Short mmCIF file of C-alpha atoms in Angstrom, two decimals:
data_model
loop_
_atom_site.label_atom_id
_atom_site.label_comp_id
_atom_site.label_asym_id
_atom_site.label_seq_id
_atom_site.Cartn_x
_atom_site.Cartn_y
_atom_site.Cartn_z
CA MET A 147 105.45 109.38 125.71
CA THR A 148 106.63 109.60 122.37
CA ASN A 149 104.21 111.63 121.05
CA LYS A 150 105.86 114.57 123.33
CA LEU A 151 109.03 114.21 121.33
CA SER A 152 110.17 116.29 118.24
CA ILE A 153 110.53 113.63 115.42
CA LYS A 154 114.58 114.25 115.34
CA LYS A 155 114.42 112.71 118.93
CA LYS A 156 112.14 110.27 117.98
CA LEU A 157 113.90 109.30 115.19
CA LEU A 158 117.30 108.90 117.44
CA LEU A 159 115.28 107.06 119.74
CA TYR A 160 113.76 104.12 117.12
CA SER A 161 117.40 103.86 115.81
CA PHE A 162 118.77 103.79 118.78
CA LEU A 163 116.30 100.67 119.84
CA ILE A 164 116.67 99.09 116.50
CA GLN A 165 120.24 99.01 116.76
CA ILE A 166 119.98 97.45 120.22
CA ILE A 167 117.89 94.62 118.66
CA ILE A 168 120.64 93.92 115.57
CA LEU A 169 123.36 94.14 118.08
CA ALA A 170 121.78 91.77 120.59
CA ILE A 171 120.87 89.40 117.71
CA PHE A 172 124.18 89.52 116.09
CA SER A 173 125.97 88.72 119.62
CA PHE A 174 123.53 86.13 120.05
CA SER A 175 124.12 84.63 116.88
CA LEU A 176 127.98 84.78 117.38
CA TYR A 177 127.62 82.88 120.60
CA LYS A 178 126.12 80.44 119.41
CA ALA A 179 128.18 80.05 116.11
CA LEU A 180 131.30 80.17 117.71
CA GLU A 181 129.86 77.37 120.65
CA ILE A 182 128.54 75.15 117.89
CA SER A 183 132.37 75.54 116.11
CA THR A 184 133.93 75.03 119.50
CA LEU A 185 132.38 72.23 120.35
CA ASP A 186 132.60 70.80 116.61
CA LYS A 187 136.26 71.20 117.10
CA LEU A 188 136.27 69.27 120.71
CA GLN A 189 134.46 66.60 119.20
CA ALA A 190 136.92 66.47 116.64
CA THR A 191 139.86 66.11 118.57
CA LEU A 192 138.17 63.69 120.93
CA LYS A 193 137.31 61.74 117.70
CA VAL A 194 140.80 61.54 116.53
CA ILE A 195 141.98 60.28 120.10
CA ILE A 196 139.24 57.18 120.41
CA LEU A 197 140.18 56.29 116.91
CA ASP A 198 143.91 55.96 117.94
CA VAL A 199 142.87 54.46 121.63
CA THR A 200 141.52 51.74 119.00
CA ASP A 201 144.01 51.06 116.89
CA ASP A 202 146.19 50.78 120.08
CA LEU A 203 143.82 48.39 121.68
CA LEU A 204 143.37 46.16 118.65
CA GLU A 205 147.43 46.11 118.09
CA LYS A 206 147.08 44.26 121.51
CA GLU A 207 146.23 40.70 122.66
CA GLN A 208 145.08 41.50 126.08
CA ILE A 209 143.09 44.51 127.14
CA SER A 210 145.37 44.98 130.25
CA ALA A 211 148.40 45.25 127.67
CA VAL A 212 146.99 48.74 126.84
CA THR A 213 148.76 51.78 127.78
CA LEU A 214 146.25 54.84 127.99
CA ASP A 215 149.12 57.89 127.28
CA GLU A 216 147.26 59.73 124.90
CA GLU A 217 146.73 62.51 127.17
CA LYS A 218 150.70 63.40 126.89
CA GLU A 219 150.96 61.87 123.25
CA TYR A 220 148.29 64.56 121.75
CA LYS A 221 148.87 67.00 124.80
CA PHE A 222 145.22 67.59 125.39
CA GLU A 223 144.86 68.21 129.02
CA PRO A 224 142.58 67.02 130.89
CA LEU A 225 141.68 63.47 129.36
CA PHE A 226 140.17 60.59 130.89
CA ILE A 227 139.97 57.16 129.13
CA ARG A 228 138.37 54.25 130.46
CA ILE A 229 137.71 50.90 128.84
CA LEU A 230 134.28 49.04 129.91
CA ASP A 231 132.75 45.47 129.39
CA ASN A 232 129.95 45.68 127.08
CA ASN A 233 127.98 42.77 128.82
CA ASN A 234 128.03 44.32 132.40
CA HIS A 235 129.69 47.46 132.01
CA GLU A 236 132.23 46.81 134.48
CA LYS A 237 135.30 48.83 134.01
CA LEU A 238 138.30 46.72 132.65
CA ILE A 239 140.93 49.38 132.34
CA GLN A 240 140.90 53.04 132.76
CA THR A 241 143.52 55.96 133.50
CA SER A 242 144.01 57.05 137.08
CA ASN A 243 142.48 60.48 137.19
CA PHE A 244 138.97 59.46 135.79
CA PRO A 245 136.42 61.42 137.81
CA GLU A 246 133.71 59.73 139.38
CA ASP A 247 131.01 61.67 138.68
CA ILE A 248 131.16 60.87 134.91
CA GLU A 249 128.20 57.88 134.71
CA HIS A 250 127.01 55.65 132.43
CA ASN A 251 123.15 55.06 131.41
CA ASP A 252 123.17 51.29 130.54
CA ASN A 253 120.33 51.30 127.97
CA TYR A 254 122.39 53.88 126.35
CA LEU A 255 125.20 51.86 126.43
CA LYS A 256 123.30 48.90 125.09
CA ASN A 257 122.08 50.43 122.22
CA LEU A 258 125.04 51.82 120.97
CA GLU A 259 125.95 50.46 117.58
CA LEU A 260 129.33 48.84 116.52
CA ASN A 261 132.16 51.05 115.52
CA THR A 262 130.06 54.26 115.58
CA ILE A 263 131.26 57.14 117.74
CA THR A 264 128.33 58.87 119.80
CA PHE A 265 128.82 61.96 121.93
CA GLU A 266 127.39 62.96 125.17
CA GLU A 267 127.13 65.98 127.20
CA GLN A 268 127.19 65.04 130.71
CA ASN A 269 127.44 67.78 133.54
CA ASN A 270 130.68 69.70 132.64
CA TYR A 271 131.93 67.06 130.58
CA LEU A 272 131.90 65.86 126.78
CA VAL A 273 132.06 62.32 126.39
CA SER A 274 132.98 60.03 123.18
CA ARG A 275 132.32 56.15 122.85
CA ILE A 276 132.62 53.50 120.33
CA LYS A 277 131.94 50.17 120.66
CA ILE A 278 134.24 47.42 119.20
CA ASP A 279 134.45 43.48 118.76
CA PHE A 280 138.16 43.08 120.75
CA HIS A 281 139.45 39.84 118.39
CA LYS A 282 136.11 38.51 118.10
CA GLU A 283 136.65 37.57 122.09
CA LYS A 284 134.44 39.87 123.21
CA ILE A 285 132.66 43.49 123.18
CA VAL A 286 133.94 46.39 124.77
CA ILE A 287 133.09 49.92 124.92
CA ILE A 288 135.86 52.56 125.02
CA GLU A 289 135.04 55.95 126.60
CA ILE A 290 137.08 59.03 126.20
CA ALA A 291 136.17 62.47 128.49
CA THR A 292 137.35 66.21 128.87
CA THR A 293 135.60 68.86 130.37
CA LYS A 294 134.23 71.62 129.07
CA GLU A 295 136.66 74.17 130.05
CA ILE A 296 137.93 75.19 126.80
CA LEU A 297 134.33 75.77 125.72
CA THR A 298 133.56 77.50 128.77
CA SER A 299 136.47 79.56 128.61
CA THR A 300 136.21 80.84 125.25
CA LEU A 301 132.73 81.51 125.40
CA GLU A 302 133.42 83.93 128.48
CA ASP A 303 135.73 85.64 126.59
CA ILE A 304 133.51 86.15 123.85
CA LEU A 305 131.34 87.75 126.34
CA TYR A 306 133.75 89.54 127.89
CA ILE A 307 134.58 91.08 124.39
CA LEU A 308 131.15 91.84 123.51
CA SER A 309 130.32 93.54 126.65
CA PHE A 310 133.19 95.50 126.01
CA ILE A 311 132.62 96.20 122.20
CA LEU A 312 128.81 97.01 122.15
CA PRO A 313 128.60 99.80 124.23
CA ILE A 314 131.12 101.16 122.44
CA VAL A 315 129.41 100.25 119.18
CA LEU A 316 126.39 101.73 120.45
CA ILE A 317 128.00 104.76 121.65
CA PHE A 318 129.20 105.80 118.03
CA SER A 319 126.16 104.89 116.49
CA ILE A 320 124.48 107.06 118.46
CA LEU A 321 126.84 109.95 117.85
CA GLY A 322 126.74 108.81 114.02
CA GLY A 323 122.66 108.46 114.24
CA ASN A 324 122.59 111.79 115.38
CA PHE A 325 124.81 113.33 113.02
CA LEU A 326 122.50 112.04 110.43
CA ILE A 327 119.58 113.40 111.35
CA TYR A 328 120.91 116.46 112.19
CA LYS A 329 122.04 117.02 108.47
CA SER A 330 119.00 115.64 107.46
CA PHE A 331 116.90 118.17 108.85
CA LEU A 332 119.31 120.98 108.55
CA PRO A 333 117.64 121.91 104.66
CA ILE A 334 113.91 121.32 106.36
CA GLU A 335 114.63 123.27 109.68
CA ASN A 336 115.97 126.04 106.95
CA ILE A 337 113.08 126.08 105.21
CA LEU A 338 111.08 126.64 108.42
CA LEU A 339 113.08 129.81 109.26
CA GLU A 340 112.46 130.71 105.87
CA LEU A 341 108.85 130.19 106.34
CA LYS A 342 108.44 132.31 109.58
CA GLN A 343 109.66 135.50 107.63
CA ILE A 344 106.71 135.21 105.60
CA ASN A 345 103.30 136.45 106.42
CA ALA A 346 100.14 137.54 104.63
CA LYS A 347 101.00 141.28 104.36
CA ASP A 348 103.95 139.93 102.22
CA LEU A 349 103.72 136.48 100.13
CA SER A 350 106.20 137.82 96.90
CA ALA A 351 109.03 136.07 99.00
CA ARG A 352 110.28 132.42 98.17
CA LEU A 353 112.13 129.60 99.26
CA LYS A 354 115.76 129.31 97.73
CA SER A 355 116.05 126.80 95.91
CA ASN A 356 119.26 124.35 94.91
CA LYS A 357 119.80 122.66 92.15
CA ASN A 358 119.62 119.12 93.49
CA LYS A 359 116.37 116.90 92.44
CA ASP A 360 116.14 115.41 95.93
CA GLU A 361 113.10 115.66 98.07
CA ILE A 362 113.99 118.41 99.52
CA ASN A 363 114.28 120.75 96.61
CA GLN A 364 110.83 118.99 95.28
CA LEU A 365 109.31 120.12 98.48
CA VAL A 366 110.89 123.57 98.47
CA GLU A 367 109.36 123.70 94.66
CA GLU A 368 105.89 122.95 95.66
CA VAL A 369 105.68 125.53 98.69
CA ASN A 370 107.24 127.99 96.09
CA SER A 371 104.29 127.21 94.11
CA LEU A 372 101.79 127.44 96.93
CA LEU A 373 103.35 130.42 97.96
CA LYS A 374 102.81 131.78 94.10
CA ARG A 375 99.46 130.58 94.06
CA LEU A 376 98.49 132.18 97.68
CA GLU A 377 100.04 135.36 96.37
CA SER A 378 97.55 135.37 93.34
CA SER A 379 94.62 134.56 95.05
CA PHE A 380 95.31 137.27 97.67
CA GLU A 381 95.91 139.97 95.24
CA LYS A 382 92.35 138.85 93.79
CA ILE A 383 91.09 138.75 97.47
CA SER A 384 92.41 142.73 98.03
CA GLN A 385 91.38 143.66 94.32
CA PHE A 386 88.12 142.04 94.72
CA SER A 387 87.16 143.52 98.10
CA SER A 388 88.56 147.12 96.95
CA ASP A 389 86.16 147.18 93.89
CA ALA A 390 83.17 145.53 95.88
CA SER A 391 83.61 148.12 98.35
CA HIS A 392 83.31 150.79 95.98
CA GLU A 393 80.53 149.13 94.06
CA LEU A 394 78.31 149.15 96.92
CA LYS A 395 79.40 152.18 98.03
CA THR A 396 78.18 154.10 95.58
CA PRO A 397 74.70 153.20 95.29
CA LEU A 398 74.44 153.42 99.39
CA THR A 399 75.95 157.39 99.29
CA ILE A 400 73.40 157.77 96.41
CA ILE A 401 70.30 156.35 98.37
CA ARG A 402 71.88 158.02 101.55
CA GLY A 403 71.88 161.07 100.01
CA GLU A 404 67.91 160.83 98.12
CA ILE A 405 66.91 160.08 102.32
CA GLU A 406 68.91 163.55 103.58
CA VAL A 407 67.29 165.59 100.65
CA ALA A 408 63.82 164.08 101.83
CA LEU A 409 64.09 164.35 104.88
CA ARG A 410 65.17 168.33 105.13
CA LYS A 411 61.40 169.37 104.32
CA GLU A 412 58.01 168.69 103.52
CA ARG A 413 57.56 166.58 100.28
CA SER A 414 54.60 165.98 97.84
CA ILE A 415 53.46 162.11 97.61
CA ASP A 416 54.99 162.26 93.98
CA GLU A 417 58.29 163.51 95.17
CA TYR A 418 58.52 160.74 97.88
CA LYS A 419 57.57 158.31 95.20
CA SER A 420 60.12 159.22 93.23
CA ILE A 421 62.72 159.17 95.66
CA LEU A 422 61.88 155.59 97.02
CA ASN A 423 61.81 154.30 93.46
CA SER A 424 65.51 156.16 93.00
CA SER A 425 66.35 154.47 96.10
CA LEU A 426 64.53 151.01 95.16
CA ASN A 427 66.54 150.69 91.83
CA GLU A 428 70.03 151.34 93.90
CA ILE A 429 68.90 148.78 96.32
CA ILE A 430 68.02 146.26 93.39
CA ILE A 431 71.66 146.89 91.98
CA ILE A 432 73.21 146.56 95.59
CA GLU A 433 71.29 142.79 95.92
CA LYS A 434 72.23 141.83 92.21
CA THR A 435 76.14 143.01 92.64
CA ILE A 436 75.79 140.76 96.16
CA ASN A 437 74.01 137.69 94.31
CA ASP A 438 76.63 137.74 91.66
CA LEU A 439 79.20 138.18 93.96
CA LEU A 440 78.46 135.41 96.34
CA PHE A 441 78.08 133.55 92.74
CA LEU A 442 81.70 134.19 91.87
CA ALA A 443 82.94 133.73 95.62
CA LYS A 444 81.83 130.34 95.47
CA ASN A 445 84.38 127.60 94.00
CA GLU A 446 83.61 124.75 91.55
CA LYS A 447 82.36 122.26 93.76
CA ASP A 448 79.82 124.71 96.04
CA ILE A 449 77.98 125.87 92.42
CA LEU A 450 78.09 122.00 91.40
CA ILE A 451 75.11 121.09 93.92
CA ASP A 452 73.03 119.30 91.27
CA SER A 453 74.44 116.39 89.12
CA GLN A 454 74.48 116.55 85.34
CA GLU A 455 71.75 116.09 83.38
CA ASP A 456 70.79 115.53 79.44
CA ILE A 457 70.01 118.59 77.99
CA TYR A 458 69.17 120.14 74.60
CA PHE A 459 70.67 123.41 73.86
CA ASP A 460 67.48 124.40 71.50
CA GLU A 461 65.62 124.34 74.85
CA ILE A 462 68.08 126.58 76.61
CA ILE A 463 68.09 129.25 74.39
CA ASP A 464 64.58 129.30 73.70
CA GLU A 465 63.97 129.66 77.78
CA SER A 466 66.68 132.20 78.21
CA ILE A 467 65.50 134.51 75.27
CA ASN A 468 61.82 134.13 77.10
CA GLU A 469 63.10 135.22 80.39
CA VAL A 470 64.97 138.43 78.65
CA LYS A 471 61.69 139.43 76.35
CA SER A 472 60.40 141.96 78.33
CA PHE A 473 63.82 143.44 79.14
CA ALA A 474 64.47 143.30 75.18
CA LYS A 475 61.02 144.87 74.41
CA LEU A 476 62.06 147.88 77.62
CA ASN A 477 64.79 148.41 75.20
CA GLN A 478 62.95 148.48 72.12
CA ILE A 479 65.31 145.68 71.03
CA GLU A 480 64.06 142.51 68.92
CA ILE A 481 65.70 138.94 69.32
CA ASN A 482 65.67 136.64 66.31
CA PHE A 483 66.90 132.77 66.86
CA ILE A 484 68.24 130.88 63.95
CA LEU A 485 68.22 127.11 65.19
CA GLU A 486 70.59 125.43 62.32
CA ASP A 487 71.33 122.21 64.70
CA THR A 488 71.03 121.13 68.03
CA ILE A 489 72.57 118.48 70.01
CA GLU A 490 71.86 116.58 73.57
CA TYR A 491 74.74 117.57 76.19
CA LYS A 492 75.38 116.35 79.09
CA GLY A 493 75.48 119.69 81.45
CA TYR A 494 74.22 121.62 83.58
CA SER A 495 70.97 123.39 82.41
CA ASN A 496 70.31 126.30 85.40
CA LEU A 497 73.94 127.38 85.27
CA LEU A 498 74.32 127.49 81.11
CA LYS A 499 70.91 129.53 81.47
CA ILE A 500 72.44 132.34 83.55
CA ALA A 501 75.61 132.07 81.13
CA LEU A 502 73.11 132.80 78.01
CA LYS A 503 71.01 135.34 79.93
CA ASN A 504 74.04 137.26 80.64
CA VAL A 505 75.27 137.37 77.00
CA LEU A 506 71.81 137.99 75.51
CA LYS A 507 71.36 141.15 78.85
CA ASN A 508 74.97 142.75 77.95
CA ALA A 509 74.06 142.59 73.88
CA ILE A 510 70.54 144.44 74.53
CA GLN A 511 72.47 146.53 77.31
CA PHE A 512 74.65 148.07 74.34
CA SER A 513 72.39 147.69 71.37
CA HIS A 514 70.81 150.70 69.30
CA LYS A 515 67.22 151.13 70.00
CA ASN A 516 65.09 149.81 67.46
CA SER A 517 67.86 146.91 66.42
CA GLN A 518 68.07 143.19 66.44
CA ILE A 519 69.63 140.52 68.45
CA ILE A 520 70.79 137.40 66.33
CA VAL A 521 71.24 134.30 68.19
CA LYS A 522 72.47 131.04 66.22
CA SER A 523 73.13 127.57 67.07
CA TYR A 524 75.34 125.36 64.98
CA LYS A 525 77.96 122.69 64.71
CA LYS A 526 81.26 123.23 63.45
CA GLY A 527 83.78 120.22 63.82
CA SER A 528 83.98 118.76 67.20
CA PHE A 529 82.03 122.02 69.11
CA PHE A 530 78.62 122.96 69.00
CA GLU A 531 78.45 126.64 68.69
CA ILE A 532 76.07 129.26 70.51
CA SER A 533 76.43 132.99 68.77
CA VAL A 534 74.81 136.06 69.65
CA GLN A 535 75.16 139.44 67.39
CA ASP A 536 74.36 142.56 68.28
CA PHE A 537 74.34 146.16 66.32
CA GLY A 538 75.50 148.28 68.99
CA ILE A 539 78.38 150.20 70.29
CA GLY A 540 80.13 147.63 69.82
CA ILE A 541 83.64 147.29 72.13
CA GLU A 542 87.68 148.32 71.27
CA LYS A 543 89.93 145.97 70.50
CA ASN A 544 92.10 146.72 73.40
CA GLU A 545 89.34 146.50 75.79
CA GLN A 546 87.77 143.19 74.32
CA ILE A 547 90.15 141.07 76.35
CA LYS A 548 89.44 143.11 79.63
CA ILE A 549 85.91 142.46 79.01
CA PHE A 550 85.83 139.19 81.84
CA GLU A 551 87.64 141.11 84.57
CA LYS A 552 85.34 141.69 87.55
CA PHE A 553 83.61 144.84 87.31
CA TYR A 554 85.24 146.19 84.04
CA ARG A 555 82.87 148.55 82.00
CA THR A 556 83.17 149.55 78.50
CA ASP A 557 80.82 152.57 79.06
CA LYS A 558 79.98 152.72 82.99
CA SER A 559 77.50 155.15 82.85
CA ARG A 560 75.20 153.28 80.03
CA ASN A 561 75.88 150.22 82.32
CA LYS A 562 74.74 151.99 85.21
CA ASN A 563 71.63 152.99 84.14
CA SER A 564 70.71 149.47 82.92
CA GLY A 565 71.13 148.23 86.00
CA GLY A 566 74.35 146.33 84.95
CA THR A 567 77.41 145.27 88.19
CA GLY A 568 80.03 144.48 85.74
CA LEU A 569 79.65 141.00 86.65
CA GLY A 570 77.90 139.06 83.79
CA MET A 571 80.81 138.53 81.82
CA SER A 572 83.12 137.12 84.76
CA ILE A 573 80.38 134.96 85.35
CA LEU A 574 79.83 133.76 82.00
CA LYS A 575 83.55 132.64 81.57
CA LYS A 576 83.35 130.76 84.51
CA ILE A 577 80.31 129.06 83.62
CA VAL A 578 81.41 128.11 80.44
CA ASP A 579 84.69 127.11 81.69
CA ILE A 580 82.94 125.03 83.78
CA HIS A 581 81.93 123.14 80.72
CA LYS A 582 85.31 122.77 79.05
CA GLY A 583 83.79 125.31 76.66
CA LYS A 584 85.66 128.57 74.41
CA ILE A 585 84.51 132.19 74.39
CA ASN A 586 85.39 133.76 71.13
CA ILE A 587 84.29 137.67 70.84
CA HIS A 588 84.34 139.57 66.98
CA SER A 589 83.24 142.98 67.70
CA LYS A 590 83.83 146.54 65.62
CA GLU A 591 82.97 150.27 67.13
CA ASP A 592 79.71 151.40 66.36
CA THR A 593 78.83 148.42 64.11
CA GLY A 594 78.30 145.35 66.74
CA THR A 595 79.71 142.94 68.68
CA THR A 596 79.41 139.00 68.51
CA ILE A 597 80.07 136.92 71.20
CA THR A 598 80.52 133.16 70.50
CA ILE A 599 80.48 130.21 73.08
CA SER A 600 82.07 126.92 71.87
CA PHE A 601 80.91 123.73 73.46
CA PRO A 602 83.14 120.54 72.66
CA ILE A 603 80.11 117.76 71.24
CA GLU A 604 82.61 114.94 72.77
CA ASN A 605 81.69 116.04 76.56
CA ASN A 606 84.57 115.27 78.69
CA PHE A 607 83.23 115.37 82.64
#
């Protein structure tokens, strides 16, 4: 039932139930406290009267000479007085109005202690008794009783008052609770209205923030931060989709054009082979582009499927160089590896090889023919560094920071001829970031480029 209610209605309902419980406990406590207090006062009054009767009795020579007029003396009504013989519990003297339905238990009376006042509630009466030694002649029991009408009347009055006040208190508490809940939820409702106006087409809007440092303002700041991240992500996705569409469209257009030209008339076997080779090269570019796109589209958790392992950088560098040697030979480039230092490192060997191969391929693509690439590994302070130096066309200073952008090429035609996708450096940066490393570029046009990758020696994964 409560699951169908809004949070505001649930809070109001829970508040109402809690207040009922609190008021019930308060009313019961007040009732019992008043009952005990009234009973104590009644007992105190009877105690005073029974002591006065005791004094009057001890002043007389005979019990029959006692005048039991305390009702008029204390102006306390109704008051019933009786004196009993301790031996047979027979009545010696009593007031004329003493009720017949006040009973006494013989065992109870026998067990009364001398000169000790006791109280007993019996039906609608409160009875006080004391056992005394009358002039050392005989022992008597003085009984004084009164009705509990005062107690009953007082308790009825408090019940009447509570039955009148409690509904009023509940009504005001519900109204007050509803007002507080409304005021408390008003900022949240305003936030919801603002959020409804924000959609995927326009994530630039932000929630209005106040200067208060309360939880609502913290929520607004967190939502604004989330919107900022979403806006950035959507912009990247939009740009990424646009670039990817363009990059895939070009080779597909080339393939279609080659096929359409080939189908216009009969061709020789060599011409068909040339067209197929050209189409195959474009398909390879598409495949590589898609694979690179899929890699960059993955989040870090998806990439890091395998657990970290202890690796040696000299082995990683050697394997990476061996895998690109054929590509280097094709471009008439020589790769020289200078091993100054190596370390044992905790990382992902497959990812590190992908990163190094991308750096090496870029160096090969942009090197002049019959030149060399120098790879060095060494320690520098608290970092282990791998540098890849080529002697090629270099990178303009204003373009160096852009090479990590997806699909960015400093020389598109040359990169295209070499089968590049413009994603290698983006992949490099992603892998280095996963390993908490840094990338430094030093380049001079028509002289060459040196890319240095630094890894922290104290690896804090």
